[in-house]
Coordinates of C-alpha atoms in Angstrom, one line a residue:
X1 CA 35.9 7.2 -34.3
X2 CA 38.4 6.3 -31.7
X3 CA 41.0 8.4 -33.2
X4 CA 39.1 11.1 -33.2
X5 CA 37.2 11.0 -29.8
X6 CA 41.3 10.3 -28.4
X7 CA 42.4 13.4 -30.6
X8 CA 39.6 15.7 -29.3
X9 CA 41.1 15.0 -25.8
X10 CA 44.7 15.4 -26.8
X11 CA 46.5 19.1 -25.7
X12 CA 47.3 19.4 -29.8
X13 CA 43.5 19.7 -30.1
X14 CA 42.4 21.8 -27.0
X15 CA 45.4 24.2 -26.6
X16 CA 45.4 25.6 -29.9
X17 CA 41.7 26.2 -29.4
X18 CA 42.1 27.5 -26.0
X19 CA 44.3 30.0 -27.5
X20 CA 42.0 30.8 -30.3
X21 CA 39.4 31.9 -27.7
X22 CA 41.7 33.5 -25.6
X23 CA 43.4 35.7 -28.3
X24 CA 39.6 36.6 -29.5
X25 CA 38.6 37.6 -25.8
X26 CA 41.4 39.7 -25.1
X27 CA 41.1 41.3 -28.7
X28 CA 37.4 42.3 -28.1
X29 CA 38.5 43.3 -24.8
X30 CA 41.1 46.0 -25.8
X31 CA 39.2 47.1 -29.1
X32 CA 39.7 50.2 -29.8
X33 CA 36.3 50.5 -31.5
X34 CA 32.6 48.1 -31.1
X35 CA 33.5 46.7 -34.5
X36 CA 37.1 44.1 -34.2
X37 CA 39.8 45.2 -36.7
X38 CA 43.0 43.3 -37.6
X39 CA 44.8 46.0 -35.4
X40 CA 43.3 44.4 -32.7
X41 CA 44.3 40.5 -32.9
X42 CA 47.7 42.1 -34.3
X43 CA 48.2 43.4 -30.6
X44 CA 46.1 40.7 -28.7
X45 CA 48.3 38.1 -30.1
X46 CA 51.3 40.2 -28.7
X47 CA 49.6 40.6 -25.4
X48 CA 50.0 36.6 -25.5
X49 CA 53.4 36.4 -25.4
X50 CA 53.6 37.1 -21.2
X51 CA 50.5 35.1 -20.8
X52 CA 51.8 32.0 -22.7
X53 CA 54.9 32.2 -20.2
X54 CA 52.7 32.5 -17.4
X55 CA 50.8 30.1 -18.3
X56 CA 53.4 27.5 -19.1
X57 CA 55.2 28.1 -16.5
X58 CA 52.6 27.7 -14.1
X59 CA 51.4 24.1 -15.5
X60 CA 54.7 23.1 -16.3
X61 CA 56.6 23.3 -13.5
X62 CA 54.8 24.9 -9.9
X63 CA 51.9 23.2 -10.2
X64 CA 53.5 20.0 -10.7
X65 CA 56.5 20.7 -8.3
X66 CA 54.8 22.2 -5.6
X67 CA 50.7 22.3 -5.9
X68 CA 50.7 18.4 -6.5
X69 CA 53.5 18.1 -3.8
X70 CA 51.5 19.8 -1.0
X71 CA 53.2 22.7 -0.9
X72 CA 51.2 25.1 -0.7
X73 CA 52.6 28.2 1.1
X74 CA 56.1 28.0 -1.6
X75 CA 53.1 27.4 -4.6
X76 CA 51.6 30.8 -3.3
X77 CA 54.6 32.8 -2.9
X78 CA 55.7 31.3 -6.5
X79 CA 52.3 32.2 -8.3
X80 CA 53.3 36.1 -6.7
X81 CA 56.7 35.9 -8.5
X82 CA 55.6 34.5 -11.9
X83 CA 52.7 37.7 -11.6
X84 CA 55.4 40.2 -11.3
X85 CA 58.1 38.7 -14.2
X86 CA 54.8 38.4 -16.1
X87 CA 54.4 42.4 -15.2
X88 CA 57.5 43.1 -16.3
X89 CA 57.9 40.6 -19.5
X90 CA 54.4 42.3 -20.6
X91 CA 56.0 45.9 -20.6
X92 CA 59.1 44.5 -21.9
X93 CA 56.6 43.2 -24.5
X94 CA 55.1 46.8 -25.8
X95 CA 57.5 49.4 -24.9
X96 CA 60.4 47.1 -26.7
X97 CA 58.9 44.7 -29.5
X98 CA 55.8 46.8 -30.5
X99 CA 56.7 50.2 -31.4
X100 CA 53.1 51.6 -32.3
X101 CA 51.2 51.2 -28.6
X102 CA 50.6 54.5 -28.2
X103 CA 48.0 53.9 -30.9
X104 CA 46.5 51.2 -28.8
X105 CA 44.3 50.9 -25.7
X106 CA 46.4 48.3 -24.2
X107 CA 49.3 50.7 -23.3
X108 CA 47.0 52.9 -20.6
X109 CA 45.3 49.8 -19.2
X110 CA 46.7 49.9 -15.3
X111 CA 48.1 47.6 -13.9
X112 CA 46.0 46.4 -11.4
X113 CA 43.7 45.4 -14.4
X114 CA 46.9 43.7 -16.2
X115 CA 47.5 41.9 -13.2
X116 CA 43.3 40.9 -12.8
X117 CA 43.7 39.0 -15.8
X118 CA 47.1 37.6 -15.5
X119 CA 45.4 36.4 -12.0
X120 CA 42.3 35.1 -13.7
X121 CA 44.7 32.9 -16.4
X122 CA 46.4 31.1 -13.4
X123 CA 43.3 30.3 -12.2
X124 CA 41.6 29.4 -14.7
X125 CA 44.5 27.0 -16.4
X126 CA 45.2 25.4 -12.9
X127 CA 41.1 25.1 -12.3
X128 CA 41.3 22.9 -15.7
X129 CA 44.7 21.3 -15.3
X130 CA 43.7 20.0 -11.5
X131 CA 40.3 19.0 -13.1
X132 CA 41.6 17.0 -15.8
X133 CA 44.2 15.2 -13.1
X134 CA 41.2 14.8 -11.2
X135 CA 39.2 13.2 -13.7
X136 CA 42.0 11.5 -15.0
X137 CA 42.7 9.5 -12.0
X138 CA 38.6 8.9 -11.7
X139 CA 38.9 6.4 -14.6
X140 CA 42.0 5.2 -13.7
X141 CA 40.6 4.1 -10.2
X142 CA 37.7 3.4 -11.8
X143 CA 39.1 0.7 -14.4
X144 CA 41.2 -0.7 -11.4
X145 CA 37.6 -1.6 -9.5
X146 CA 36.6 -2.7 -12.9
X147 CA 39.2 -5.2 -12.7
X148 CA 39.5 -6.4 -9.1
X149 CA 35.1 -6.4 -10.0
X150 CA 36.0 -9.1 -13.1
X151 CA 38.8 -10.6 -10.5
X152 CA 36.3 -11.2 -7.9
X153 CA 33.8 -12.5 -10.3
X154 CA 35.6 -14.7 -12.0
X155 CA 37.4 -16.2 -8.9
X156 CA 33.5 -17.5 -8.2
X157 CA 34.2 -19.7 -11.3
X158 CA 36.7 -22.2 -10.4
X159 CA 35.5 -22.0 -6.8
X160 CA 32.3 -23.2 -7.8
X161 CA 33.5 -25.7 -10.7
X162 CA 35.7 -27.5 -8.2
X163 CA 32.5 -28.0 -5.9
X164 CA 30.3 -29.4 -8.6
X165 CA 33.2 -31.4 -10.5
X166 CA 33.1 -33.0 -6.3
X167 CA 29.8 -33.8 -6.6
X168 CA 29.9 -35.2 -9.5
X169 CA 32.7 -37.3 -9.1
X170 CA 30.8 -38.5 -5.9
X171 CA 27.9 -39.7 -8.0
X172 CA 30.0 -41.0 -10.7
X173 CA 32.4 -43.1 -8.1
X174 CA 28.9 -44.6 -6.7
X175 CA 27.5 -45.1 -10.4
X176 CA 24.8 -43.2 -9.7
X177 CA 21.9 -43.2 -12.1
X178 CA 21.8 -39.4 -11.6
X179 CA 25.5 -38.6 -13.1
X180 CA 24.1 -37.9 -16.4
X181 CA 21.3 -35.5 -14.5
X182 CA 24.2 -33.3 -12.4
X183 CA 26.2 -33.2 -15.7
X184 CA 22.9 -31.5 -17.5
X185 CA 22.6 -29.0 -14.3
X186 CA 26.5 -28.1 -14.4
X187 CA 26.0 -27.6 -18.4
X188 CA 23.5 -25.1 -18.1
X189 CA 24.8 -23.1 -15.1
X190 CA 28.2 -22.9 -17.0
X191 CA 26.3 -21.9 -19.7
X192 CA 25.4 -18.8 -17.5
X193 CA 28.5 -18.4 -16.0
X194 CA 30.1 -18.0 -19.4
X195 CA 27.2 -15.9 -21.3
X196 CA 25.2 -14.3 -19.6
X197 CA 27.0 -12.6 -16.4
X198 CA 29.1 -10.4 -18.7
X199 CA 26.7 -7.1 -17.2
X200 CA 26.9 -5.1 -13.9
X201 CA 23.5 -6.3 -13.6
X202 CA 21.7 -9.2 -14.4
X203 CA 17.7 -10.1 -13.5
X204 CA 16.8 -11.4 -10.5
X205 CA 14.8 -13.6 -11.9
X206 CA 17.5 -15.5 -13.7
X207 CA 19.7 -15.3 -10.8
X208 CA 17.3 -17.7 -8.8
X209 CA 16.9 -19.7 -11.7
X210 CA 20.7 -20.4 -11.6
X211 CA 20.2 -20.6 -7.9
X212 CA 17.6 -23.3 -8.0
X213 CA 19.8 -25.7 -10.3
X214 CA 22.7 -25.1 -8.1
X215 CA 21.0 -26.3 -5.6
X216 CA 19.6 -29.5 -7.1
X217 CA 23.0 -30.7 -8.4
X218 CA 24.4 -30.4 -5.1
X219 CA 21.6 -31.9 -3.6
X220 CA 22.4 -35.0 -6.0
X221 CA 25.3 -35.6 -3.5
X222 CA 23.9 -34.8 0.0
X223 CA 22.1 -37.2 2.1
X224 CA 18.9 -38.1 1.7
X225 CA 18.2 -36.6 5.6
X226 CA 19.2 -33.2 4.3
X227 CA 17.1 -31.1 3.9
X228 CA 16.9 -28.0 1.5
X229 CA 14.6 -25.2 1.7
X230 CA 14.7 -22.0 -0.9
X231 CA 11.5 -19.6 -0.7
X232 CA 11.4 -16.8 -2.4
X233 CA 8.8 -13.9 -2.2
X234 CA 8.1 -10.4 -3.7
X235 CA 7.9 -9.4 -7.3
X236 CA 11.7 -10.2 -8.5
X237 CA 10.8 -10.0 -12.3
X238 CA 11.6 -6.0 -12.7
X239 CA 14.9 -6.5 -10.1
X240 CA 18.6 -6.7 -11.0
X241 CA 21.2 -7.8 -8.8
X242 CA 24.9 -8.4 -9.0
X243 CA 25.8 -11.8 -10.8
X244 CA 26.3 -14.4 -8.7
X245 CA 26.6 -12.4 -5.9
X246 CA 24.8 -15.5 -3.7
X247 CA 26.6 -17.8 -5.0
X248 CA 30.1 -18.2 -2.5
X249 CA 26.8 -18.3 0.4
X250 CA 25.6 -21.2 -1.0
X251 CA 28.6 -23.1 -2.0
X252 CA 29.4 -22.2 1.4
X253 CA 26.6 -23.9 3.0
X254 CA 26.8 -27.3 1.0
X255 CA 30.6 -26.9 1.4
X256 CA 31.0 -26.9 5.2
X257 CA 27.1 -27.4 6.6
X258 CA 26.6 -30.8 5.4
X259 CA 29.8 -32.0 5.1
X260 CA 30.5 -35.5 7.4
X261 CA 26.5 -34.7 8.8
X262 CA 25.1 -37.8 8.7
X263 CA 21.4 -36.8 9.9
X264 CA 19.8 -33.7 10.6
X265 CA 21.8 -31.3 7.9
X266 CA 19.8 -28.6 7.1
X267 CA 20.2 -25.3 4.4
X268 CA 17.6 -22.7 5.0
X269 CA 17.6 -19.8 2.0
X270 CA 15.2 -16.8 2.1
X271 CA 14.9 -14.7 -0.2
X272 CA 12.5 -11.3 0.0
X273 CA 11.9 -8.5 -2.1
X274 CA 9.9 -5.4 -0.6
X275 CA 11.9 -1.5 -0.6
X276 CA 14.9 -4.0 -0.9
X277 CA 16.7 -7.4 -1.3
X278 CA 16.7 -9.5 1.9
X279 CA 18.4 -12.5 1.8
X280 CA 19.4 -15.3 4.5
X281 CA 20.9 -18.9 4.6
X282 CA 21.6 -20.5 7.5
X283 CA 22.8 -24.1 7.9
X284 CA 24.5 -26.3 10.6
X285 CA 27.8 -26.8 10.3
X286 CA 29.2 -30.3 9.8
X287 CA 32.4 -31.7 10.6
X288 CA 35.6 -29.5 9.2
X289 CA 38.7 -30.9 9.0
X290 CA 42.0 -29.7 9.9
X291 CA 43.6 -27.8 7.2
X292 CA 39.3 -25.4 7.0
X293 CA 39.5 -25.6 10.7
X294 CA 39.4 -21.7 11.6
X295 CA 38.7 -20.8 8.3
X296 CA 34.8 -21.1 7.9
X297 CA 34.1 -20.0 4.5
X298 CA 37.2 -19.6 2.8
X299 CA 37.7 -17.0 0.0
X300 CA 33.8 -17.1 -0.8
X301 CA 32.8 -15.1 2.5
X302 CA 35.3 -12.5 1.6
X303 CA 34.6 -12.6 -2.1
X304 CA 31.1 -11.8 -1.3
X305 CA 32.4 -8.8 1.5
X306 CA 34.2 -7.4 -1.4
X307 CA 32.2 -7.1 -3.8
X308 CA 29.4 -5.8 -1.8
X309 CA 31.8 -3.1 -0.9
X310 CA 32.7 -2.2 -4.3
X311 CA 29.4 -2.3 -6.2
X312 CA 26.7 -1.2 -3.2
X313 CA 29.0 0.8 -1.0
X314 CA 26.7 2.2 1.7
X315 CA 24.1 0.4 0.3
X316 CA 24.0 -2.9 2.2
X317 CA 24.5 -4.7 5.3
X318 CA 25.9 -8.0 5.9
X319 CA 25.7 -9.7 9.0
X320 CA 27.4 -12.9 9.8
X321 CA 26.1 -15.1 13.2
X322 CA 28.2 -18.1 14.4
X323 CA 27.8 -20.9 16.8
X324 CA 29.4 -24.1 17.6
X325 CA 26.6 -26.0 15.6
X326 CA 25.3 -23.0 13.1
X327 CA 26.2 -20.3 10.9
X328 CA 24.0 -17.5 9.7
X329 CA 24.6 -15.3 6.9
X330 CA 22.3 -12.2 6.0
X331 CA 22.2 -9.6 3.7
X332 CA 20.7 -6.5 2.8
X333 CA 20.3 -4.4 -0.2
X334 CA 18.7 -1.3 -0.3

């Protein structure tokens, strides 16, 4: 099926049929009579040899040297030259190579109506060539977003492993009775991570799901003082959201707001659902040492910019508020 879909797109495919068509418009075009004869493909297809020239020549080489290049003004005054040697190279055609055209309409057509269609060929061929560049470079811009998309996404991975692998390796340094519990958590959001954030799209629903795990594994590692709060409100079950999209806020948050906080830490997530997705996390910000100072965040804040750009371009907001002792990230998707 692949062979055929790629050979259906191929020029060996569509030029022949393009010619096909063309030769059958021009004969019914010039017939001599309402009903088409041999007599008139026999000349139509003669009546092709200036037009394949033009043609060729106009795909082949000004379009590419000079359309695609810019310019313009030499493209126009090129197109008038390759009208006139087509002029000429059509008379050429039927006052030299075909003997019989006085038996044929062609030969009393004027030439402004020889040089109306000659017109209408360029046009028409470099309407479809520029098209097909067009469309051409859609999917190859297209699979490059696809790819910086799976870049991004899967860049959340290891970010995220290495936290929890931390937090676990806290717990199991301590000999924490609740090693074997973060190990459960980290198997089934892995399990996630690896099957079922393969879509554009993936439910809501299953995205807090993930959310709410996260959060008690790394919650296995703060202090007991923290304290973690995750509301969520609206009917979520029907929406789909980017995977993992909140992910790099919320790493962020355990990352660098409780980090060195003995008392007081705090993570504040809300999440809303109304016309749109509204979501916020705010968190103090613990001690940061040298090599994060000045870089609150890390990759995760810009992984999340990103991606919001490529996948809900001027369809979101996202606002970022910081103070010495607070950092508050919301976002918006309408």
């Amino acid at each position: 099926m692949k062979r055929l879909v790629k050979f259906l797109k191929s020029r060996w495919f569509q030029h022949p049929i393009f010619w096909m068509l063309s030769i059958y418009a021009i004969g019914s075009y010039f017939a001599i009579s309402s009903i088409l004869k041999f007599l008139d493909f026999y000349y139509a297809l003669f009546f092709h040899i200036p037009l394949f020239f033009l043609v060729y020549t106009n795909l082949l080489v000004i379009v590419p040297k000079l359309l695609k290049k810019g310019r313009y003004a030499l493209y126009a005054l090129s197109v008038l030259a390759l009208l006139a040697a087509t002029y000429w190279l059509h008379e050429f055609t039927f006052e030299v190579i075909v003997a019989e055209t006085a038996l044929y309409m062609v030969s009393f057509a004027d030439w402004q109506v020889l040089v109306t269609i000659f017109a209408i060929y360029i046009v028409l061929t470099t309407l479809l060539t520029l098209s097909k560049s067009w469309y051409t470079l859609q999917q190859v811009e297209k699979e490059k977003l696809s790819i910086e998309l799976d870049s991004l996404k899967t860049q959340v991975n290891p970010h995220f492993l290495f936290n929890s692998l931390n937090s676990i390796y806290s717990l199991a340094l301590a000999k924490s009775e609740q090693t074997a519990d973060s190990v459960l958590e980290l198997s089934n959001l892995l399990r996630y991570m690896l099957y079922e954030v393969g879509e554009d799209k993936v439910p809501l629903e299953k995205e807090v799901e993930m959310i709410e795990n996260y959060i008690e594994l790394q919650k296995l590692r703060a202090d007991a003082s923290t304290k973690v709060q995750f509301s969520v409100s609206g009917k979520i079950e029907a929406y789909k959201v980017a995977p993992l999209l909140f992910f790099p806020l919320i790493e962020n948050a355990f990352k660098h707001g409780v980090k060195g906080v003995s008392e007081e830490g705090f993570i504040h997530i809300e999440m809303k659902l109304d016309k749109g997705l509204y979501f916020e996390i705010s968190n103090n910000k613990g001690v940061v040492d040298d090599m994060e100072q000045g870089k609150y965040g890390g990759i995760g804040l810009e992984n999340v910019k990103r991606r919001l750009e490529l996948i809900y371009p001027n369809a979101h907001t996202f606002e970022i508020e910081e103070t010495a002792d607070l950092f508050t990230a919301k976002l918006t998707l309408k």
